[in-house]
Amino acid sequence: MSISIPDLVTVRARHPEAIAEAAARRVRRPLLGDSGRLMIVAADHPARGALGVGDRRTAMANRADLLERLCVALSRPGVDGVLATADILEDLLLLGVLEGKVVMGSMNRGGLSGAAFEMDDRFTGHRAEDIERLRFDAGKLLLRIDYDDPGSLTTLESTARAVDDMAARQLPLFVEPFISRRVDGKVRNDLSAEAVTRSIAISSGLGGTSAYTWLKLPVTDDPDDMAEVLETSTLPAVLLGGEVGDDQEGAYEKWRKALRLPTVQGLVVGRSLLYPADGGVEAAVDTAVGLL
């Protein structure tokens, strides 16, 4: 699909009500389809100021290019939907590519990449009432916990209230937890088995009910640890894709092994599919779908 930024700008400037109208008439679907598996493409990185892909520092800054890549990904067989912030989802609504797709709103983007306040990841994106009003299908939030940073407590408490707000509307909420720490001033996520286990235990217990909570989890440094790590909770889980690396085949193999585990229901992958190191978007997406 060829993206016309001037056309999108014209609609936004002259007919902003078109976004709500498109959301109101969008054809919805169940979260899990007939396959019982979930394949979601993620594109909520820009709102946190995380525009880089590999060694390309502003790869995600070109909106037309990003939208074209998303449209290609959403057109591929087996792709169930998309996770993004309001601006991107509304562009996709106007382009008409979200019919019959799972639409997930990204809720907290306040922990800007590299900021002093990064661990105080406040809710600056979708609220539960926005996701309900727009007839979207789920929400997602990022929960990074640094035991040495008081800002993590604000994020932890806000996450619990978001769990409550989404559950009150019977809307699924995907919680992406990490135990994190600063190394040379930069936030690093600990992917050891112990840290991922602890993050699952903490996030599973947030809020007044876990009935609508899902987990969005990384594969541990040693993929052989995942079976034991995932015994920490009965909540359904999806795997996240993480950074674009040189060894994409190795990443695929890690996903393949983890997808066999009973609580894992699918994949939510962003930059490694939208901006693959080798080949095009179609090939990367089709390979990921094939893992399911």
PDB file of C-alpha atoms in Angstrom:
ATOM      1  CA  MET A   1       0.000   0.000   0.000  1.00  0.00           C
ATOM      2  CA  SER A   2       1.297   3.452  -0.927  1.00  0.00           C
ATOM      3  CA  ILE A   3       0.893   5.826   2.001  1.00  0.00           C
ATOM      4  CA  SER A   4      -0.164   9.405   1.256  1.00  0.00           C
ATOM      5  CA  ILE A   5       0.825  11.539   4.225  1.00  0.00           C
ATOM      6  CA  PRO A   6      -0.887  14.639   2.715  1.00  0.00           C
ATOM      7  CA  ASP A   7      -4.189  12.733   2.552  1.00  0.00           C
ATOM      8  CA  LEU A   8      -3.906  11.671   6.189  1.00  0.00           C
ATOM      9  CA  VAL A   9      -3.038  15.213   7.246  1.00  0.00           C
ATOM     10  CA  THR A  10      -6.016  16.617   5.314  1.00  0.00           C
ATOM     11  CA  VAL A  11      -8.432  14.240   7.043  1.00  0.00           C
ATOM     12  CA  ARG A  12      -6.947  14.995  10.442  1.00  0.00           C
ATOM     13  CA  ALA A  13      -7.104  18.765   9.850  1.00  0.00           C
ATOM     14  CA  ARG A  14     -10.536  18.979   8.251  1.00  0.00           C
ATOM     15  CA  HIS A  15     -12.410  15.921   9.552  1.00  0.00           C
ATOM     16  CA  PRO A  16     -10.935  14.750  12.860  1.00  0.00           C
ATOM     17  CA  GLU A  17     -14.267  13.075  13.639  1.00  0.00           C
ATOM     18  CA  ALA A  18     -13.406  10.543  10.915  1.00  0.00           C
ATOM     19  CA  ILE A  19     -11.194   8.691  13.398  1.00  0.00           C
ATOM     20  CA  ALA A  20     -14.043   8.005  15.830  1.00  0.00           C
ATOM     21  CA  GLU A  21     -16.306   7.106  12.934  1.00  0.00           C
ATOM     22  CA  ALA A  22     -13.788   4.598  11.604  1.00  0.00           C
ATOM     23  CA  ALA A  23     -13.379   3.094  15.066  1.00  0.00           C
ATOM     24  CA  ALA A  24     -17.159   2.806  15.487  1.00  0.00           C
ATOM     25  CA  ARG A  25     -17.670   0.852  12.269  1.00  0.00           C
ATOM     26  CA  ARG A  26     -14.549  -1.333  12.485  1.00  0.00           C
ATOM     27  CA  VAL A  27     -15.264  -5.055  12.252  1.00  0.00           C
ATOM     28  CA  ARG A  28     -13.996  -6.725  15.412  1.00  0.00           C
ATOM     29  CA  ARG A  29     -12.942 -10.294  16.158  1.00  0.00           C
ATOM     30  CA  PRO A  30     -12.199 -12.415  19.248  1.00  0.00           C
ATOM     31  CA  LEU A  31      -8.788 -12.037  20.821  1.00  0.00           C
ATOM     32  CA  LEU A  32      -7.925 -15.645  19.997  1.00  0.00           C
ATOM     33  CA  GLY A  33      -9.036 -16.931  16.612  1.00  0.00           C
ATOM     34  CA  ASP A  34      -9.583 -20.488  15.422  1.00  0.00           C
ATOM     35  CA  SER A  35      -5.879 -21.321  15.686  1.00  0.00           C
ATOM     36  CA  GLY A  36      -5.826 -20.520  19.399  1.00  0.00           C
ATOM     37  CA  ARG A  37      -2.561 -18.640  18.822  1.00  0.00           C
ATOM     38  CA  LEU A  38      -1.832 -14.923  18.667  1.00  0.00           C
ATOM     39  CA  MET A  39       0.526 -13.064  16.327  1.00  0.00           C
ATOM     40  CA  ILE A  40       0.715  -9.317  17.015  1.00  0.00           C
ATOM     41  CA  VAL A  41       2.995  -6.754  15.381  1.00  0.00           C
ATOM     42  CA  ALA A  42       4.204  -4.052  17.798  1.00  0.00           C
ATOM     43  CA  ALA A  43       4.898  -0.422  16.875  1.00  0.00           C
ATOM     44  CA  ASP A  44       4.639   1.560  20.105  1.00  0.00           C
ATOM     45  CA  HIS A  45       8.352   2.367  20.402  1.00  0.00           C
ATOM     46  CA  PRO A  46       8.357   5.905  18.900  1.00  0.00           C
ATOM     47  CA  ALA A  47       6.183   7.413  21.640  1.00  0.00           C
ATOM     48  CA  ARG A  48       8.891   6.540  24.188  1.00  0.00           C
ATOM     49  CA  GLY A  49      11.512   8.219  22.045  1.00  0.00           C
ATOM     50  CA  ALA A  50      12.950   4.817  21.076  1.00  0.00           C
ATOM     51  CA  LEU A  51      13.361   5.357  17.325  1.00  0.00           C
ATOM     52  CA  GLY A  52      16.443   3.255  16.708  1.00  0.00           C
ATOM     53  CA  VAL A  53      16.697  -0.115  14.986  1.00  0.00           C
ATOM     54  CA  GLY A  54      20.113  -1.735  15.169  1.00  0.00           C
ATOM     55  CA  ASP A  55      22.644   0.929  14.222  1.00  0.00           C
ATOM     56  CA  ARG A  56      19.985   3.139  12.563  1.00  0.00           C
ATOM     57  CA  ARG A  57      19.192   5.685  15.272  1.00  0.00           C
ATOM     58  CA  THR A  58      16.066   7.184  13.688  1.00  0.00           C
ATOM     59  CA  ALA A  59      14.807   4.274  11.605  1.00  0.00           C
ATOM     60  CA  MET A  60      11.273   4.490  13.010  1.00  0.00           C
ATOM     61  CA  ALA A  61      11.015   8.278  12.652  1.00  0.00           C
ATOM     62  CA  ASN A  62       9.706   8.208   9.071  1.00  0.00           C
ATOM     63  CA  ARG A  63       5.957   7.791   9.561  1.00  0.00           C
ATOM     64  CA  ALA A  64       5.115   6.957   5.935  1.00  0.00           C
ATOM     65  CA  ASP A  65       7.760   4.230   5.910  1.00  0.00           C
ATOM     66  CA  LEU A  66       6.572   2.833   9.250  1.00  0.00           C
ATOM     67  CA  LEU A  67       2.944   2.778   8.102  1.00  0.00           C
ATOM     68  CA  GLU A  68       3.871   1.028   4.875  1.00  0.00           C
ATOM     69  CA  ARG A  69       5.742  -1.639   6.818  1.00  0.00           C
ATOM     70  CA  LEU A  70       2.790  -2.080   9.173  1.00  0.00           C
ATOM     71  CA  CYS A  71       0.347  -2.386   6.285  1.00  0.00           C
ATOM     72  CA  VAL A  72       2.514  -5.076   4.700  1.00  0.00           C
ATOM     73  CA  ALA A  73       2.759  -6.967   8.000  1.00  0.00           C
ATOM     74  CA  LEU A  74      -0.990  -6.755   8.657  1.00  0.00           C
ATOM     75  CA  SER A  75      -1.727  -8.082   5.175  1.00  0.00           C
ATOM     76  CA  ARG A  76       0.210 -11.307   5.716  1.00  0.00           C
ATOM     77  CA  PRO A  77      -1.702 -14.529   6.512  1.00  0.00           C
ATOM     78  CA  GLY A  78      -1.616 -15.434  10.174  1.00  0.00           C
ATOM     79  CA  VAL A  79      -1.041 -11.913  11.510  1.00  0.00           C
ATOM     80  CA  ASP A  80      -3.788 -11.243  14.048  1.00  0.00           C
ATOM     81  CA  GLY A  81      -3.310  -7.586  14.838  1.00  0.00           C
ATOM     82  CA  VAL A  82      -1.217  -4.665  15.982  1.00  0.00           C
ATOM     83  CA  LEU A  83      -0.021  -2.962  19.172  1.00  0.00           C
ATOM     84  CA  ALA A  84       0.614   0.782  18.986  1.00  0.00           C
ATOM     85  CA  THR A  85      -0.066   4.208  20.447  1.00  0.00           C
ATOM     86  CA  ALA A  86      -3.054   6.369  19.554  1.00  0.00           C
ATOM     87  CA  ASP A  87      -1.407   8.302  16.720  1.00  0.00           C
ATOM     88  CA  ILE A  88      -0.311   5.190  14.838  1.00  0.00           C
ATOM     89  CA  LEU A  89      -3.512   3.227  15.445  1.00  0.00           C
ATOM     90  CA  GLU A  90      -5.582   6.176  14.235  1.00  0.00           C
ATOM     91  CA  ASP A  91      -3.517   6.425  11.041  1.00  0.00           C
ATOM     92  CA  LEU A  92      -4.149   2.713  10.494  1.00  0.00           C
ATOM     93  CA  LEU A  93      -7.865   3.204  11.167  1.00  0.00           C
ATOM     94  CA  LEU A  94      -8.009   5.919   8.511  1.00  0.00           C
ATOM     95  CA  LEU A  95      -6.169   3.630   6.103  1.00  0.00           C
ATOM     96  CA  GLY A  96      -8.788   0.921   6.690  1.00  0.00           C
ATOM     97  CA  VAL A  97      -6.340  -1.865   7.517  1.00  0.00           C
ATOM     98  CA  LEU A  98      -7.641  -2.781  10.982  1.00  0.00           C
ATOM     99  CA  GLU A  99     -10.814  -4.555   9.878  1.00  0.00           C
ATOM    100  CA  GLY A 100     -11.077  -7.942  11.580  1.00  0.00           C
ATOM    101  CA  LYS A 101      -7.804  -7.395  13.432  1.00  0.00           C
ATOM    102  CA  VAL A 102      -6.940  -7.396  17.125  1.00  0.00           C
ATOM    103  CA  VAL A 103      -6.140  -3.796  18.111  1.00  0.00           C
ATOM    104  CA  MET A 104      -4.075  -3.259  21.267  1.00  0.00           C
ATOM    105  CA  GLY A 105      -3.568   0.213  22.760  1.00  0.00           C
ATOM    106  CA  SER A 106      -0.246   1.059  24.400  1.00  0.00           C
ATOM    107  CA  MET A 107      -0.902   2.661  27.782  1.00  0.00           C
ATOM    108  CA  ASN A 108       2.280   3.927  29.484  1.00  0.00           C
ATOM    109  CA  ARG A 109       4.978   5.652  27.447  1.00  0.00           C
ATOM    110  CA  GLY A 110       6.173   8.204  29.994  1.00  0.00           C
ATOM    111  CA  GLY A 111       9.456   6.454  30.791  1.00  0.00           C
ATOM    112  CA  LEU A 112      11.314   8.051  27.922  1.00  0.00           C
ATOM    113  CA  SER A 113      14.350   6.188  26.655  1.00  0.00           C
ATOM    114  CA  GLY A 114      17.480   7.597  28.288  1.00  0.00           C
ATOM    115  CA  ALA A 115      15.665  10.035  30.591  1.00  0.00           C
ATOM    116  CA  ALA A 116      16.562  10.497  34.255  1.00  0.00           C
ATOM    117  CA  PHE A 117      12.930   9.669  35.044  1.00  0.00           C
ATOM    118  CA  GLU A 118      12.832   6.573  32.805  1.00  0.00           C
ATOM    119  CA  MET A 119      11.759   4.223  35.595  1.00  0.00           C
ATOM    120  CA  ASP A 120       8.854   6.491  36.578  1.00  0.00           C
ATOM    121  CA  ASP A 121       6.933   5.189  33.575  1.00  0.00           C
ATOM    122  CA  ARG A 122       3.699   7.135  33.894  1.00  0.00           C
ATOM    123  CA  PHE A 123       0.581   6.475  31.858  1.00  0.00           C
ATOM    124  CA  THR A 124       0.702   8.948  29.018  1.00  0.00           C
ATOM    125  CA  GLY A 125      -0.974   6.805  26.339  1.00  0.00           C
ATOM    126  CA  HIS A 126      -4.318   5.028  26.164  1.00  0.00           C
ATOM    127  CA  ARG A 127      -6.457   4.871  29.269  1.00  0.00           C
ATOM    128  CA  ALA A 128      -8.871   2.010  29.868  1.00  0.00           C
ATOM    129  CA  GLU A 129     -11.792   4.282  28.980  1.00  0.00           C
ATOM    130  CA  ASP A 130     -10.128   5.202  25.672  1.00  0.00           C
ATOM    131  CA  ILE A 131      -9.663   1.560  24.703  1.00  0.00           C
ATOM    132  CA  GLU A 132     -13.300   0.891  25.546  1.00  0.00           C
ATOM    133  CA  ARG A 133     -14.585   4.003  23.720  1.00  0.00           C
ATOM    134  CA  LEU A 134     -12.649   3.240  20.564  1.00  0.00           C
ATOM    135  CA  ARG A 135     -13.769  -0.408  20.628  1.00  0.00           C
ATOM    136  CA  PHE A 136     -10.209  -1.637  20.716  1.00  0.00           C
ATOM    137  CA  ASP A 137      -9.593  -5.158  21.931  1.00  0.00           C
ATOM    138  CA  ALA A 138      -6.851  -5.022  24.572  1.00  0.00           C
ATOM    139  CA  GLY A 139      -4.253  -2.869  26.270  1.00  0.00           C
ATOM    140  CA  LYS A 140      -0.563  -3.246  26.964  1.00  0.00           C
ATOM    141  CA  LEU A 141       1.734  -1.694  29.544  1.00  0.00           C
ATOM    142  CA  LEU A 142       5.428  -1.802  30.355  1.00  0.00           C
ATOM    143  CA  LEU A 143       6.472  -2.575  33.928  1.00  0.00           C
ATOM    144  CA  ARG A 144      10.181  -2.164  34.578  1.00  0.00           C
ATOM    145  CA  ILE A 145      11.200  -2.555  38.224  1.00  0.00           C
ATOM    146  CA  ASP A 146      14.532  -1.208  39.445  1.00  0.00           C
ATOM    147  CA  TYR A 147      15.035  -1.979  43.140  1.00  0.00           C
ATOM    148  CA  ASP A 148      17.359   1.028  43.388  1.00  0.00           C
ATOM    149  CA  ASP A 149      15.023   3.551  41.743  1.00  0.00           C
ATOM    150  CA  PRO A 150      12.037   4.947  43.718  1.00  0.00           C
ATOM    151  CA  GLY A 151      10.357   5.824  40.422  1.00  0.00           C
ATOM    152  CA  SER A 152       9.572   2.146  39.921  1.00  0.00           C
ATOM    153  CA  LEU A 153       7.074   2.284  42.783  1.00  0.00           C
ATOM    154  CA  THR A 154       4.972   4.872  40.922  1.00  0.00           C
ATOM    155  CA  THR A 155       4.906   2.611  37.873  1.00  0.00           C
ATOM    156  CA  LEU A 156       4.066  -0.421  40.014  1.00  0.00           C
ATOM    157  CA  GLU A 157       1.110   1.283  41.688  1.00  0.00           C
ATOM    158  CA  SER A 158      -0.164   2.754  38.419  1.00  0.00           C
ATOM    159  CA  THR A 159       0.042  -0.676  36.819  1.00  0.00           C
ATOM    160  CA  ALA A 160      -2.122  -2.182  39.544  1.00  0.00           C
ATOM    161  CA  ARG A 161      -4.801   0.474  38.993  1.00  0.00           C
ATOM    162  CA  ALA A 162      -4.662  -0.107  35.220  1.00  0.00           C
ATOM    163  CA  VAL A 163      -5.214  -3.819  35.829  1.00  0.00           C
ATOM    164  CA  ASP A 164      -8.307  -2.916  37.868  1.00  0.00           C
ATOM    165  CA  ASP A 165      -9.608  -0.443  35.275  1.00  0.00           C
ATOM    166  CA  MET A 166      -9.236  -2.861  32.377  1.00  0.00           C
ATOM    167  CA  ALA A 167     -10.728  -5.788  34.306  1.00  0.00           C
ATOM    168  CA  ALA A 168     -13.764  -3.653  35.227  1.00  0.00           C
ATOM    169  CA  ARG A 169     -14.395  -3.342  31.473  1.00  0.00           C
ATOM    170  CA  GLN A 170     -13.601  -7.020  30.808  1.00  0.00           C
ATOM    171  CA  LEU A 171     -10.733  -5.993  28.542  1.00  0.00           C
ATOM    172  CA  PRO A 172      -7.507  -8.020  28.364  1.00  0.00           C
ATOM    173  CA  LEU A 173      -4.352  -6.281  29.556  1.00  0.00           C
ATOM    174  CA  PHE A 174      -0.890  -7.445  28.488  1.00  0.00           C
ATOM    175  CA  VAL A 175       1.701  -6.643  31.171  1.00  0.00           C
ATOM    176  CA  GLU A 176       5.343  -6.604  30.040  1.00  0.00           C
ATOM    177  CA  PRO A 177       7.463  -6.959  33.213  1.00  0.00           C
ATOM    178  CA  PHE A 178      11.211  -6.686  33.684  1.00  0.00           C
ATOM    179  CA  ILE A 179      13.626  -6.499  36.563  1.00  0.00           C
ATOM    180  CA  SER A 180      15.872  -3.658  35.426  1.00  0.00           C
ATOM    181  CA  ARG A 181      18.932  -1.749  36.596  1.00  0.00           C
ATOM    182  CA  ARG A 182      21.113   1.086  35.371  1.00  0.00           C
ATOM    183  CA  VAL A 183      24.493   0.218  33.888  1.00  0.00           C
ATOM    184  CA  ASP A 184      26.674   3.225  33.047  1.00  0.00           C
ATOM    185  CA  GLY A 185      23.569   5.407  33.222  1.00  0.00           C
ATOM    186  CA  LYS A 186      21.490   3.264  30.844  1.00  0.00           C
ATOM    187  CA  VAL A 187      18.577   1.049  31.829  1.00  0.00           C
ATOM    188  CA  ARG A 188      19.289  -2.631  31.181  1.00  0.00           C
ATOM    189  CA  ASN A 189      16.755  -5.426  31.542  1.00  0.00           C
ATOM    190  CA  ASP A 190      17.911  -8.516  33.417  1.00  0.00           C
ATOM    191  CA  LEU A 191      16.987 -11.609  31.381  1.00  0.00           C
ATOM    192  CA  SER A 192      18.391 -14.164  33.793  1.00  0.00           C
ATOM    193  CA  ALA A 193      16.017 -16.933  34.843  1.00  0.00           C
ATOM    194  CA  GLU A 194      15.874 -15.612  38.419  1.00  0.00           C
ATOM    195  CA  ALA A 195      15.019 -12.060  37.337  1.00  0.00           C
ATOM    196  CA  VAL A 196      12.341 -13.085  34.825  1.00  0.00           C
ATOM    197  CA  THR A 197      10.836 -15.454  37.402  1.00  0.00           C
ATOM    198  CA  ARG A 198      10.654 -12.624  39.954  1.00  0.00           C
ATOM    199  CA  SER A 199       9.097 -10.242  37.416  1.00  0.00           C
ATOM    200  CA  ILE A 200       6.386 -12.785  36.603  1.00  0.00           C
ATOM    201  CA  ALA A 201       5.591 -13.344  40.281  1.00  0.00           C
ATOM    202  CA  ILE A 202       5.305  -9.599  40.964  1.00  0.00           C
ATOM    203  CA  SER A 203       3.237  -8.697  37.907  1.00  0.00           C
ATOM    204  CA  SER A 204       0.857 -11.660  38.252  1.00  0.00           C
ATOM    205  CA  GLY A 205      -0.246 -10.448  41.666  1.00  0.00           C
ATOM    206  CA  LEU A 206      -1.105  -6.847  40.747  1.00  0.00           C
ATOM    207  CA  GLY A 207      -4.624  -5.480  41.057  1.00  0.00           C
ATOM    208  CA  GLY A 208      -7.848  -6.789  42.525  1.00  0.00           C
ATOM    209  CA  THR A 209      -8.188  -9.564  39.946  1.00  0.00           C
ATOM    210  CA  SER A 210      -5.939 -11.242  37.411  1.00  0.00           C
ATOM    211  CA  ALA A 211      -8.864 -12.556  35.338  1.00  0.00           C
ATOM    212  CA  TYR A 212      -8.025 -10.339  32.343  1.00  0.00           C
ATOM    213  CA  THR A 213      -4.251 -10.120  32.790  1.00  0.00           C
ATOM    214  CA  TRP A 214      -1.867 -11.571  30.230  1.00  0.00           C
ATOM    215  CA  LEU A 215       1.926 -11.543  30.417  1.00  0.00           C
ATOM    216  CA  LYS A 216       4.220 -10.328  27.628  1.00  0.00           C
ATOM    217  CA  LEU A 217       7.565 -11.943  28.367  1.00  0.00           C
ATOM    218  CA  PRO A 218      11.114 -12.081  27.023  1.00  0.00           C
ATOM    219  CA  VAL A 219      12.909 -15.330  26.391  1.00  0.00           C
ATOM    220  CA  THR A 220      15.550 -15.779  29.084  1.00  0.00           C
ATOM    221  CA  ASP A 221      19.285 -15.625  28.359  1.00  0.00           C
ATOM    222  CA  ASP A 222      19.287 -19.421  28.432  1.00  0.00           C
ATOM    223  CA  PRO A 223      16.132 -20.595  26.588  1.00  0.00           C
ATOM    224  CA  ASP A 224      16.343 -23.940  28.374  1.00  0.00           C
ATOM    225  CA  ASP A 225      15.316 -22.112  31.551  1.00  0.00           C
ATOM    226  CA  MET A 226      11.954 -20.987  30.127  1.00  0.00           C
ATOM    227  CA  ALA A 227       9.989 -24.096  31.091  1.00  0.00           C
ATOM    228  CA  GLU A 228      10.827 -23.677  34.771  1.00  0.00           C
ATOM    229  CA  VAL A 229      10.442 -19.882  34.651  1.00  0.00           C
ATOM    230  CA  LEU A 230       6.937 -20.118  33.202  1.00  0.00           C
ATOM    231  CA  GLU A 231       5.857 -22.420  36.033  1.00  0.00           C
ATOM    232  CA  THR A 232       5.681 -19.243  38.151  1.00  0.00           C
ATOM    233  CA  SER A 233       2.179 -18.325  36.943  1.00  0.00           C
ATOM    234  CA  THR A 234      -0.932 -19.732  35.271  1.00  0.00           C
ATOM    235  CA  LEU A 235      -1.573 -16.476  33.397  1.00  0.00           C
ATOM    236  CA  PRO A 236      -1.528 -16.797  29.589  1.00  0.00           C
ATOM    237  CA  ALA A 237       1.627 -15.378  28.059  1.00  0.00           C
ATOM    238  CA  VAL A 238       2.992 -14.146  24.759  1.00  0.00           C
ATOM    239  CA  LEU A 239       6.646 -13.791  23.854  1.00  0.00           C
ATOM    240  CA  LEU A 240       8.131 -10.428  22.961  1.00  0.00           C
ATOM    241  CA  GLY A 241      10.603  -9.977  20.154  1.00  0.00           C
ATOM    242  CA  GLY A 242      13.162  -7.592  21.603  1.00  0.00           C
ATOM    243  CA  GLU A 243      15.985  -5.805  19.817  1.00  0.00           C
ATOM    244  CA  VAL A 244      17.053  -6.457  16.248  1.00  0.00           C
ATOM    245  CA  GLY A 245      20.182  -8.598  16.325  1.00  0.00           C
ATOM    246  CA  ASP A 246      22.599 -10.100  13.854  1.00  0.00           C
ATOM    247  CA  ASP A 247      21.512 -13.638  14.762  1.00  0.00           C
ATOM    248  CA  GLN A 248      17.855 -13.538  13.739  1.00  0.00           C
ATOM    249  CA  GLU A 249      17.846 -17.298  13.090  1.00  0.00           C
ATOM    250  CA  GLY A 250      18.981 -17.821  16.666  1.00  0.00           C
ATOM    251  CA  ALA A 251      16.113 -15.653  17.883  1.00  0.00           C
ATOM    252  CA  TYR A 252      13.639 -17.669  15.840  1.00  0.00           C
ATOM    253  CA  GLU A 253      14.926 -20.878  17.378  1.00  0.00           C
ATOM    254  CA  LYS A 254      14.517 -19.437  20.896  1.00  0.00           C
ATOM    255  CA  TRP A 255      10.921 -18.467  20.100  1.00  0.00           C
ATOM    256  CA  ARG A 256      10.219 -21.882  18.566  1.00  0.00           C
ATOM    257  CA  LYS A 257      11.277 -23.710  21.720  1.00  0.00           C
ATOM    258  CA  ALA A 258       9.386 -21.387  24.069  1.00  0.00           C
ATOM    259  CA  LEU A 259       6.204 -21.540  21.975  1.00  0.00           C
ATOM    260  CA  ARG A 260       5.883 -25.222  22.864  1.00  0.00           C
ATOM    261  CA  LEU A 261       5.336 -24.397  26.539  1.00  0.00           C
ATOM    262  CA  PRO A 262       1.741 -24.637  27.815  1.00  0.00           C
ATOM    263  CA  THR A 263       1.180 -21.054  28.992  1.00  0.00           C
ATOM    264  CA  VAL A 264       2.629 -19.449  25.831  1.00  0.00           C
ATOM    265  CA  GLN A 265      -0.138 -18.401  23.453  1.00  0.00           C
ATOM    266  CA  GLY A 266       1.743 -16.475  20.782  1.00  0.00           C
ATOM    267  CA  LEU A 267       4.135 -13.699  19.798  1.00  0.00           C
ATOM    268  CA  VAL A 268       4.159  -9.899  19.994  1.00  0.00           C
ATOM    269  CA  VAL A 269       7.077  -8.731  17.871  1.00  0.00           C
ATOM    270  CA  GLY A 270       8.005  -5.283  16.578  1.00  0.00           C
ATOM    271  CA  ARG A 271      11.271  -4.012  15.196  1.00  0.00           C
ATOM    272  CA  SER A 272      12.771  -7.395  14.307  1.00  0.00           C
ATOM    273  CA  LEU A 273       9.851  -8.010  11.923  1.00  0.00           C
ATOM    274  CA  LEU A 274       9.211  -4.476  10.699  1.00  0.00           C
ATOM    275  CA  TYR A 275      12.908  -3.714  10.158  1.00  0.00           C
ATOM    276  CA  PRO A 276      14.573  -7.105   9.605  1.00  0.00           C
ATOM    277  CA  ALA A 277      18.331  -7.168   9.274  1.00  0.00           C
ATOM    278  CA  ASP A 278      18.089  -9.377   6.191  1.00  0.00           C
ATOM    279  CA  GLY A 279      15.263  -9.629   3.681  1.00  0.00           C
ATOM    280  CA  GLY A 280      11.924  -7.869   3.561  1.00  0.00           C
ATOM    281  CA  VAL A 281       9.045  -7.481   5.962  1.00  0.00           C
ATOM    282  CA  GLU A 282       7.018 -10.200   4.221  1.00  0.00           C
ATOM    283  CA  ALA A 283       9.671 -12.849   4.704  1.00  0.00           C
ATOM    284  CA  ALA A 284      10.329 -11.946   8.342  1.00  0.00           C
ATOM    285  CA  VAL A 285       6.630 -11.918   9.226  1.00  0.00           C
ATOM    286  CA  ASP A 286       5.930 -15.185   7.398  1.00  0.00           C
ATOM    287  CA  THR A 287       8.800 -16.868   9.220  1.00  0.00           C
ATOM    288  CA  ALA A 288       7.476 -15.717  12.587  1.00  0.00           C
ATOM    289  CA  VAL A 289       3.952 -16.855  11.717  1.00  0.00           C
ATOM    290  CA  GLY A 290       5.386 -20.225  10.723  1.00  0.00           C
ATOM    291  CA  LEU A 291       6.742 -20.679  14.248  1.00  0.00           C
ATOM    292  CA  LEU A 292       3.178 -20.716  15.554  1.00  0.00           C
TER     293      LEU A 292
END
